[in-house]
PDB file of C-alpha atoms and ligand atoms in Angstrom:
ATOM      1  CA  ILE V   8      21.045 -13.344   7.824  1.00 90.00           C
ATOM      2  CA  THR V   9      21.114 -13.517  11.525  1.00 95.00           C
ATOM      3  CA  LYS V  10      19.156 -15.393  13.838  1.00 96.00           C
ATOM      4  CA  GLU V  11      17.554 -12.125  14.883  1.00 94.00           C
ATOM      5  CA  GLN V  12      16.508 -10.730  11.104  1.00 96.00           C
ATOM      6  CA  LYS V  13      15.355 -14.165  10.605  1.00 96.00           C
ATOM      7  CA  ALA V  14      12.715 -13.916  13.335  1.00 96.00           C
ATOM      8  CA  LEU V  15      12.269 -10.150  12.592  1.00 96.00           C
ATOM      9  CA  THR V  16      12.013 -11.457   8.792  1.00 97.00           C
ATOM     10  CA  LYS V  17       9.060 -13.993   9.779  1.00 96.00           C
ATOM     11  CA  VAL V  18       7.013 -11.144  12.059  1.00 96.00           C
ATOM     12  CA  ILE V  19       6.950  -9.000   8.908  1.00 96.00           C
ATOM     13  CA  VAL V  20       5.676 -11.803   6.787  1.00 96.00           C
ATOM     14  CA  GLU V  21       2.747 -13.338   9.442  1.00 95.00           C
ATOM     15  CA  ALA V  22       1.539  -9.924  10.026  1.00 94.00           C
ATOM     16  CA  TYR V  23       1.526  -9.175   6.592  1.00 94.00           C
ATOM     17  CA  ASN V  24      -0.002 -12.583   5.653  1.00 90.00           C
ATOM     18  CA  ARG V  25      -2.514 -12.545   8.682  1.00 87.00           C
ATOM     19  CA  HIS V  26      -4.097  -9.092   7.641  1.00 77.00           C
ATOM     20  CA  GLN V  27      -5.590  -9.871   4.264  1.00 77.00           C
ATOM     21  CA  ILE V  28      -8.192  -8.123   2.177  1.00 76.00           C
ATOM     22  CA  PRO V  29     -11.476 -10.036   2.789  1.00 74.00           C
ATOM     23  CA  GLN V  30     -12.773 -12.169   0.081  1.00 75.00           C
ATOM     24  CA  ASP V  31     -16.320 -10.373   0.183  1.00 76.00           C
ATOM     25  CA  VAL V  32     -14.441  -7.287  -0.923  1.00 76.00           C
ATOM     26  CA  ALA V  33     -13.043  -9.229  -4.060  1.00 73.00           C
ATOM     27  CA  LYS V  34     -16.309 -11.451  -4.682  1.00 77.00           C
ATOM     28  CA  LYS V  35     -18.297  -8.096  -4.976  1.00 80.00           C
ATOM     29  CA  LEU V  36     -16.139  -6.980  -7.697  1.00 75.00           C
ATOM     30  CA  LEU V  37     -17.672  -9.691  -9.687  1.00 75.00           C
ATOM     31  CA  GLN V  38     -20.931  -9.386  -9.089  1.00 76.00           C
ATOM     32  CA  ASP V  39     -22.528  -5.929  -8.773  1.00 68.00           C
ATOM     33  CA  GLN V  40     -23.073  -3.674 -11.964  1.00 71.00           C
ATOM     34  CA  TYR V  41     -21.022  -1.476 -13.787  1.00 81.00           C
ATOM     35  CA  SER V  42     -22.330   1.900 -13.145  1.00 88.00           C
ATOM     36  CA  VAL V  43     -19.730   4.659 -12.738  1.00 88.00           C
ATOM     37  CA  GLU V  44     -21.441   5.143  -9.035  1.00 89.00           C
ATOM     38  CA  GLU V  45     -21.164   1.325  -8.032  1.00 88.00           C
ATOM     39  CA  ASN V  46     -17.637   1.296  -9.231  1.00 90.00           C
ATOM     40  CA  PHE V  47     -17.006   4.381  -6.692  1.00 92.00           C
ATOM     41  CA  LEU V  48     -19.094   2.365  -3.392  1.00 91.00           C
ATOM     42  CA  LEU V  49     -16.967  -0.533  -4.404  1.00 89.00           C
ATOM     43  CA  LEU V  50     -13.478   1.403  -4.740  1.00 91.00           C
ATOM     44  CA  THR V  51     -14.162   2.787  -1.416  1.00 94.00           C
ATOM     45  CA  GLU V  52     -14.729  -0.726   0.585  1.00 92.00           C
ATOM     46  CA  MET V  53     -11.913  -1.743  -0.858  1.00 90.00           C
ATOM     47  CA  ALA V  54     -10.047   1.348   0.266  1.00 94.00           C
ATOM     48  CA  THR V  55     -11.662   1.172   2.911  1.00 95.00           C
ATOM     49  CA  SER V  56     -11.009  -2.447   3.934  1.00 92.00           C
ATOM     50  CA  GLN V  57      -7.313  -1.618   2.570  1.00 93.00           C
ATOM     51  CA  VAL V  58      -6.789   0.958   4.846  1.00 96.00           C
ATOM     52  CA  GLN V  59      -8.119  -0.974   7.811  1.00 95.00           C
ATOM     53  CA  VAL V  60      -5.479  -3.914   6.935  1.00 94.00           C
ATOM     54  CA  ILE V  61      -2.519  -1.470   6.821  1.00 96.00           C
ATOM     55  CA  VAL V  62      -3.675  -0.124  10.031  1.00 97.00           C
ATOM     56  CA  GLU V  63      -3.417  -3.339  11.859  1.00 96.00           C
ATOM     57  CA  PHE V  64      -0.493  -4.814  10.078  1.00 96.00           C
ATOM     58  CA  THR V  65       1.754  -1.363  11.279  1.00 97.00           C
ATOM     59  CA  LYS V  66       0.469  -2.480  14.555  1.00 97.00           C
ATOM     60  CA  SER V  67       2.173  -5.400  14.539  1.00 96.00           C
ATOM     61  CA  ILE V  68       5.699  -4.062  13.234  1.00 97.00           C
ATOM     62  CA  PRO V  69       7.782  -4.380  16.326  1.00 96.00           C
ATOM     63  CA  GLY V  70       8.500  -1.743  18.031  1.00 97.00           C
ATOM     64  CA  PHE V  71       5.933   0.385  16.084  1.00 98.00           C
ATOM     65  CA  LEU V  72       3.563   0.647  19.376  1.00 98.00           C
ATOM     66  CA  SER V  73       6.235   1.958  21.608  1.00 98.00           C
ATOM     67  CA  LEU V  74       6.940   4.918  19.458  1.00 98.00           C
ATOM     68  CA  ASP V  75       5.425   8.253  20.446  1.00 98.00           C
ATOM     69  CA  HIS V  76       1.216   7.756  20.223  1.00 98.00           C
ATOM     70  CA  GLU V  77       1.105  11.469  17.931  1.00 98.00           C
ATOM     71  CA  ASP V  78       4.188   9.684  15.886  1.00 98.00           C
ATOM     72  CA  GLN V  79       2.632   6.734  14.946  1.00 98.00           C
ATOM     73  CA  ILE V  80      -0.353   7.933  13.922  1.00 98.00           C
ATOM     74  CA  ALA V  81       1.615  10.706  11.495  1.00 98.00           C
ATOM     75  CA  LEU V  82       3.420   8.428   9.968  1.00 98.00           C
ATOM     76  CA  LEU V  83       0.254   6.248   9.329  1.00 98.00           C
ATOM     77  CA  LYS V  84      -1.241   9.085   7.397  1.00 97.00           C
ATOM     78  CA  GLY V  85       2.325  10.057   5.719  1.00 97.00           C
ATOM     79  CA  SER V  86       2.417   6.270   4.566  1.00 97.00           C
ATOM     80  CA  ALA V  87      -1.156   4.749   3.880  1.00 97.00           C
ATOM     81  CA  VAL V  88      -1.584   5.752   0.096  1.00 97.00           C
ATOM     82  CA  GLU V  89       1.857   4.401  -0.274  1.00 97.00           C
ATOM     83  CA  ALA V  90       1.457   0.975   1.859  1.00 97.00           C
ATOM     84  CA  MET V  91      -1.849   0.809  -0.564  1.00 95.00           C
ATOM     85  CA  PHE V  92      -1.078   1.227  -3.154  1.00 95.00           C
ATOM     86  CA  LEU V  93       1.935  -1.316  -2.843  1.00 93.00           C
ATOM     87  CA  ARG V  94      -0.475  -4.033  -1.293  1.00 89.00           C
ATOM     88  CA  SER V  95      -2.937  -3.326  -4.551  1.00 88.00           C
ATOM     89  CA  ALA V  96       0.139  -3.963  -6.775  1.00 85.00           C
ATOM     90  CA  GLN V  97       0.260  -7.551  -5.198  1.00 76.00           C
ATOM     91  CA  VAL V  98      -3.885  -7.977  -5.523  1.00 72.00           C
ATOM     92  CA  PHE V  99      -3.137  -7.289  -9.636  1.00 72.00           C
ATOM     93  CA  SER V 100      -0.068  -9.215  -9.779  1.00 68.00           C
ATOM     94  CA  LYS V 101      -1.482 -12.860  -8.371  1.00 59.00           C
ATOM     95  CA  LYS V 102      -3.721 -12.535  -5.422  1.00 54.00           C
ATOM     96  CA  MET V 103      -6.913 -12.557  -7.641  1.00 55.00           C
ATOM     97  CA  PRO V 104      -7.644 -15.202 -10.131  1.00 58.00           C
ATOM     98  CA  ASN V 105      -6.838 -13.287 -13.616  1.00 56.00           C
ATOM     99  CA  GLY V 106     -10.657 -13.197 -14.471  1.00 61.00           C
ATOM    100  CA  HIS V 107     -10.998 -10.668 -11.555  1.00 65.00           C
ATOM    101  CA  ASN V 108      -7.551  -8.224 -12.743  1.00 69.00           C
ATOM    102  CA  GLY V 109      -9.331  -7.324 -15.699  1.00 77.00           C
ATOM    103  CA  ILE V 110     -12.795  -6.361 -13.835  1.00 80.00           C
ATOM    104  CA  LEU V 111     -11.099  -4.626 -11.139  1.00 81.00           C
ATOM    105  CA  GLU V 112      -8.962  -2.577 -13.821  1.00 85.00           C
ATOM    106  CA  GLU V 113     -12.360  -2.002 -15.482  1.00 85.00           C
ATOM    107  CA  ARG V 114     -14.271  -0.875 -12.831  1.00 84.00           C
ATOM    108  CA  ILE V 115     -11.323   1.425 -11.398  1.00 88.00           C
ATOM    109  CA  ARG V 116     -11.114   3.140 -15.187  1.00 89.00           C
ATOM    110  CA  LYS V 117     -15.098   3.762 -14.684  1.00 89.00           C
ATOM    111  CA  SER V 118     -15.752   5.116 -11.300  1.00 89.00           C
ATOM    112  CA  GLY V 119     -14.670   9.085 -12.211  1.00 87.00           C
ATOM    113  CA  ILE V 120     -11.397   8.789 -11.900  1.00 89.00           C
ATOM    114  CA  SER V 121      -9.021  10.483 -14.262  1.00 88.00           C
ATOM    115  CA  GLU V 122      -7.219   9.246 -16.848  1.00 88.00           C
ATOM    116  CA  GLU V 123      -4.047  11.685 -15.697  1.00 89.00           C
ATOM    117  CA  PHE V 124      -4.148   9.694 -13.002  1.00 91.00           C
ATOM    118  CA  ILE V 125      -5.297   6.194 -14.247  1.00 92.00           C
ATOM    119  CA  THR V 126      -2.231   6.552 -16.518  1.00 92.00           C
ATOM    120  CA  PRO V 127       0.620   6.671 -13.802  1.00 93.00           C
ATOM    121  CA  MET V 128      -0.899   3.954 -11.128  1.00 92.00           C
ATOM    122  CA  PHE V 129      -1.406   1.405 -14.104  1.00 92.00           C
ATOM    123  CA  ASN V 130       2.123   2.309 -14.955  1.00 93.00           C
ATOM    124  CA  PHE V 131       3.208   1.629 -11.277  1.00 94.00           C
ATOM    125  CA  TYR V 132       1.094  -1.677 -11.282  1.00 91.00           C
ATOM    126  CA  LYS V 133       2.889  -2.891 -14.099  1.00 90.00           C
ATOM    127  CA  SER V 134       6.621  -2.373 -12.876  1.00 92.00           C
ATOM    128  CA  ILE V 135       6.082  -3.623  -9.338  1.00 92.00           C
ATOM    129  CA  ILE V 136       4.301  -6.808 -11.028  1.00 89.00           C
ATOM    130  CA  GLY V 137       7.784  -6.756 -13.120  1.00 90.00           C
ATOM    131  CA  LEU V 138       9.809  -7.097  -9.987  1.00 92.00           C
ATOM    132  CA  HIS V 139       8.221 -10.242  -9.240  1.00 91.00           C
ATOM    133  CA  MET V 140       8.867  -9.646  -5.590  1.00 92.00           C
ATOM    134  CA  SER V 141       8.508 -12.500  -2.898  1.00 92.00           C
ATOM    135  CA  LEU V 142       6.120 -12.518  -0.252  1.00 92.00           C
ATOM    136  CA  GLU V 143       9.096 -11.551   1.901  1.00 95.00           C
ATOM    137  CA  GLU V 144      10.737  -8.198   0.213  1.00 96.00           C
ATOM    138  CA  GLN V 145       6.718  -7.170  -0.521  1.00 94.00           C
ATOM    139  CA  ALA V 146       5.962  -7.201   3.676  1.00 96.00           C
ATOM    140  CA  LEU V 147       9.490  -5.623   3.946  1.00 97.00           C
ATOM    141  CA  LEU V 148       9.287  -2.856   1.514  1.00 97.00           C
ATOM    142  CA  THR V 149       5.640  -2.074   3.192  1.00 97.00           C
ATOM    143  CA  ALA V 150       7.343  -2.324   6.543  1.00 98.00           C
ATOM    144  CA  ILE V 151       9.957  -0.191   5.277  1.00 98.00           C
ATOM    145  CA  THR V 152       7.361   2.760   3.548  1.00 97.00           C
ATOM    146  CA  ILE V 153       5.468   2.916   6.813  1.00 98.00           C
ATOM    147  CA  LEU V 154       8.132   3.742   8.576  1.00 98.00           C
ATOM    148  CA  THR V 155       9.695   6.293   6.807  1.00 97.00           C
ATOM    149  CA  PRO V 156      11.112   8.824   9.017  1.00 97.00           C
ATOM    150  CA  ASP V 157      10.460  12.163   7.093  1.00 95.00           C
ATOM    151  CA  ARG V 158       6.957  11.976   7.311  1.00 96.00           C
ATOM    152  CA  PRO V 159       5.527  15.330   8.009  1.00 96.00           C
ATOM    153  CA  TYR V 160       4.945  15.786  11.594  1.00 97.00           C
ATOM    154  CA  VAL V 161       7.075  13.137  12.668  1.00 98.00           C
ATOM    155  CA  LYS V 162       8.738  14.635  15.970  1.00 98.00           C
ATOM    156  CA  ASP V 163      11.258  11.810  16.832  1.00 98.00           C
ATOM    157  CA  HIS V 164      13.166  10.822  13.515  1.00 97.00           C
ATOM    158  CA  GLN V 165      15.570   9.103  15.003  1.00 98.00           C
ATOM    159  CA  ALA V 166      12.831   6.656  16.606  1.00 98.00           C
ATOM    160  CA  VAL V 167      11.791   5.528  13.518  1.00 98.00           C
ATOM    161  CA  GLU V 168      15.096   5.222  11.503  1.00 98.00           C
ATOM    162  CA  LYS V 169      15.990   3.057  14.722  1.00 98.00           C
ATOM    163  CA  LEU V 170      13.205   0.603  13.396  1.00 98.00           C
ATOM    164  CA  GLN V 171      13.860   1.377   9.682  1.00 98.00           C
ATOM    165  CA  GLU V 172      17.090   0.870  10.046  1.00 97.00           C
ATOM    166  CA  PRO V 173      17.044  -3.272  10.564  1.00 96.00           C
ATOM    167  CA  MET V 174      14.515  -3.578   8.118  1.00 97.00           C
ATOM    168  CA  LEU V 175      16.526  -2.465   5.078  1.00 97.00           C
ATOM    169  CA  ASP V 176      19.133  -4.587   6.514  1.00 97.00           C
ATOM    170  CA  VAL V 177      17.138  -7.717   6.287  1.00 97.00           C
ATOM    171  CA  LEU V 178      15.091  -6.321   3.097  1.00 97.00           C
ATOM    172  CA  ARG V 179      19.088  -6.402   1.209  1.00 97.00           C
ATOM    173  CA  LYS V 180      19.855  -8.949   2.259  1.00 97.00           C
ATOM    174  CA  VAL V 181      16.981 -11.296   0.993  1.00 97.00           C
ATOM    175  CA  CYS V 182      17.643  -9.723  -2.518  1.00 97.00           C
ATOM    176  CA  VAL V 183      20.536 -10.933  -2.781  1.00 96.00           C
ATOM    177  CA  LEU V 184      19.867 -14.261  -1.849  1.00 95.00           C
ATOM    178  CA  GLN V 185      16.843 -14.364  -3.925  1.00 95.00           C
ATOM    179  CA  HIS V 186      18.005 -12.670  -6.736  1.00 95.00           C
ATOM    180  CA  PRO V 187      21.515 -13.337  -6.972  1.00 94.00           C
ATOM    181  CA  GLN V 188      21.667 -12.710 -10.551  1.00 94.00           C
ATOM    182  CA  GLU V 189      20.922  -9.103  -9.929  1.00 95.00           C
ATOM    183  CA  PRO V 190      23.109  -7.192  -7.735  1.00 94.00           C
ATOM    184  CA  GLN V 191      20.584  -4.180  -8.290  1.00 96.00           C
ATOM    185  CA  TYR V 192      17.889  -5.654  -7.269  1.00 97.00           C
ATOM    186  CA  PHE V 193      17.641  -4.150  -3.787  1.00 97.00           C
ATOM    187  CA  ALA V 194      18.341  -0.617  -5.173  1.00 96.00           C
ATOM    188  CA  ARG V 195      15.671  -1.228  -7.669  1.00 95.00           C
ATOM    189  CA  LEU V 196      12.916  -2.149  -5.133  1.00 95.00           C
ATOM    190  CA  LEU V 197      13.770   1.225  -2.905  1.00 95.00           C
ATOM    191  CA  GLY V 198      13.374   3.362  -6.477  1.00 95.00           C
ATOM    192  CA  ARG V 199       9.371   1.919  -6.617  1.00 94.00           C
ATOM    193  CA  LEU V 200       9.316   3.706  -3.144  1.00 93.00           C
ATOM    194  CA  THR V 201      10.411   7.155  -5.138  1.00 92.00           C
ATOM    195  CA  GLU V 202       7.293   6.429  -8.066  1.00 92.00           C
ATOM    196  CA  LEU V 203       5.103   6.011  -5.340  1.00 93.00           C
ATOM    197  CA  ARG V 204       5.870   9.203  -3.642  1.00 91.00           C
ATOM    198  CA  THR V 205       4.370  10.678  -7.015  1.00 91.00           C
ATOM    199  CA  LEU V 206       1.300   8.954  -6.671  1.00 94.00           C
ATOM    200  CA  THR V 207       0.072  10.004  -3.426  1.00 93.00           C
ATOM    201  CA  HIS V 208       0.113  13.410  -5.322  1.00 91.00           C
ATOM    202  CA  TYR V 209      -2.619  12.326  -8.038  1.00 92.00           C
ATOM    203  CA  HIS V 210      -4.232  10.139  -4.984  1.00 95.00           C
ATOM    204  CA  ALA V 211      -5.014  13.621  -3.159  1.00 94.00           C
ATOM    205  CA  GLU V 212      -6.627  15.207  -6.829  1.00 92.00           C
ATOM    206  CA  MET V 213      -8.638  11.791  -7.276  1.00 93.00           C
ATOM    207  CA  LEU V 214     -10.069  12.519  -3.683  1.00 94.00           C
ATOM    208  CA  THR V 215     -10.774  16.295  -4.249  1.00 92.00           C
ATOM    209  CA  SER V 216     -12.231  15.387  -7.562  1.00 90.00           C
ATOM    210  CA  TRP V 217     -14.799  13.256  -6.197  1.00 91.00           C
ATOM    211  CA  ARG V 218     -15.518  15.333  -2.978  1.00 88.00           C
ATOM    212  CA  MET V 219     -16.356  18.122  -5.838  1.00 85.00           C
ATOM    213  CA  ASN V 220     -19.215  15.625  -7.098  1.00 87.00           C
ATOM    214  CA  ASP V 221     -20.132  15.511  -3.291  1.00 86.00           C
ATOM    215  CA  HIS V 222     -18.803  11.947  -3.253  1.00 90.00           C
ATOM    216  CA  LYS V 223     -19.311  10.200   0.308  1.00 92.00           C
ATOM    217  CA  PHE V 224     -16.007   8.693   1.678  1.00 95.00           C
ATOM    218  CA  THR V 225     -16.437   6.355   4.669  1.00 96.00           C
ATOM    219  CA  PRO V 226     -14.940   8.041   8.205  1.00 97.00           C
ATOM    220  CA  LEU V 227     -11.642   6.234   8.387  1.00 97.00           C
ATOM    221  CA  LEU V 228     -11.150   7.156   5.377  1.00 97.00           C
ATOM    222  CA  CYS V 229     -11.882  10.798   5.928  1.00 96.00           C
ATOM    223  CA  GLU V 230     -10.084  10.380   8.982  1.00 96.00           C
ATOM    224  CA  ILE V 231      -7.134   9.092   7.399  1.00 97.00           C
ATOM    225  CA  TRP V 232      -6.754  11.587   4.617  1.00 96.00           C
ATOM    226  CA  ASP V 233      -8.445  14.607   6.253  1.00 93.00           C
ATOM    227  CA  VAL V 234     -10.955  14.707   3.954  1.00 90.00           C
ATOM    228  CA  GLN V 235     -14.718  16.626   5.088  1.00 80.00           C
TER     229      GLN V 235
HETATM  230  C1  T73 F  20      -6.851   0.159  -5.963  1.00 52.40           C
HETATM  231  C2  T73 F  20      -6.766   1.660  -5.672  1.00 52.40           C
HETATM  232  C3  T73 F  20      -5.681   1.662  -4.350  1.00 52.40           C
HETATM  233  C4  T73 F  20      -6.935   2.354  -6.465  1.00 52.40           C
HETATM  234  C5  T73 F  20      -8.047   2.299  -7.414  1.00 52.40           C
HETATM  235  C6  T73 F  20      -9.073   2.030  -5.907  1.00 52.40           C
HETATM  236  C7  T73 F  20      -7.980   1.677  -4.831  1.00 52.40           C
HETATM  237  C8  T73 F  20      -8.252   0.764  -3.809  1.00 52.40           C
HETATM  238  C9  T73 F  20      -7.458   3.365  -4.107  1.00 52.40           C
HETATM  239  O1  T73 F  20      -8.908   3.859  -4.466  1.00 52.40           O
HETATM  240  C10 T73 F  20      -8.974   4.792  -3.009  1.00 52.40           C
HETATM  241  O2  T73 F  20      -7.859   5.076  -2.703  1.00 52.40           O
HETATM  242  C11 T73 F  20     -10.427   5.579  -2.721  1.00 52.40           C
HETATM  243  C12 T73 F  20     -10.376   6.714  -1.638  1.00 52.40           C
HETATM  244  C13 T73 F  20     -11.453   6.875  -1.583  1.00 52.40           C
HETATM  245  C14 T73 F  20     -12.459   5.911  -2.155  1.00 52.40           C
HETATM  246  O3  T73 F  20     -14.038   6.952  -1.381  1.00 52.40           O
HETATM  247  C15 T73 F  20     -12.791   5.265  -3.185  1.00 52.40           C
HETATM  248  C16 T73 F  20     -11.476   4.851  -3.361  1.00 52.40           C
HETATM  249  C17 T73 F  20      -7.243   3.711  -5.694  1.00 52.40           C
END
């Protein structure tokens, strides 16, 4: 790993750590009641704070703010759901003391999300947790997901590739260093990104079904996912 690659990893990990989900959201999971309505409101608050965290993390990615402004928006809108699922997988994997995980899972299962989405969502979490990713790998994989050149409406693909490629290089080297017994570990990580894309489809259905039951979203969520 070169000096530059070490510096890049440090910047990405610091940004990933700097923007954490506010503890008050995690605390509320324990307090409030258990009605479907209460659960939906909690998940709305959680999703809104996660999107805010993702936007701040994205702005700290070296070079992102020098991209064409419309492309910056296209990348955020195109990757927010995937970045949110990656980050919430970390929440499930370790951030919260064990008791919370069961509570969060319970609330998600009783918030009006259809079973056909719940199953793939938790299968994804299990597969991510099973990888036992390091902090560097989580942060780099999230940045790589956000810097995906082939999102809808991205005009300057090349400029995005130029930012994503060095991240892929560093992640590949970090995987070799941190998982020497698993030569295919890097390929498995990238495979998770393919599974992530299927969740985006389910996520859109989830929003539509909530909207059909006239649930209200926050302005930020409406803006980033073009709802209402
Ligand atoms: C853990 C999750 C990633 C999983 C269940 C809650 C999440 C934060 C997310 O919720 C939303 O996207 C969402 C969108 C709009 C809304 O009003 C509420 C939640 C899906």
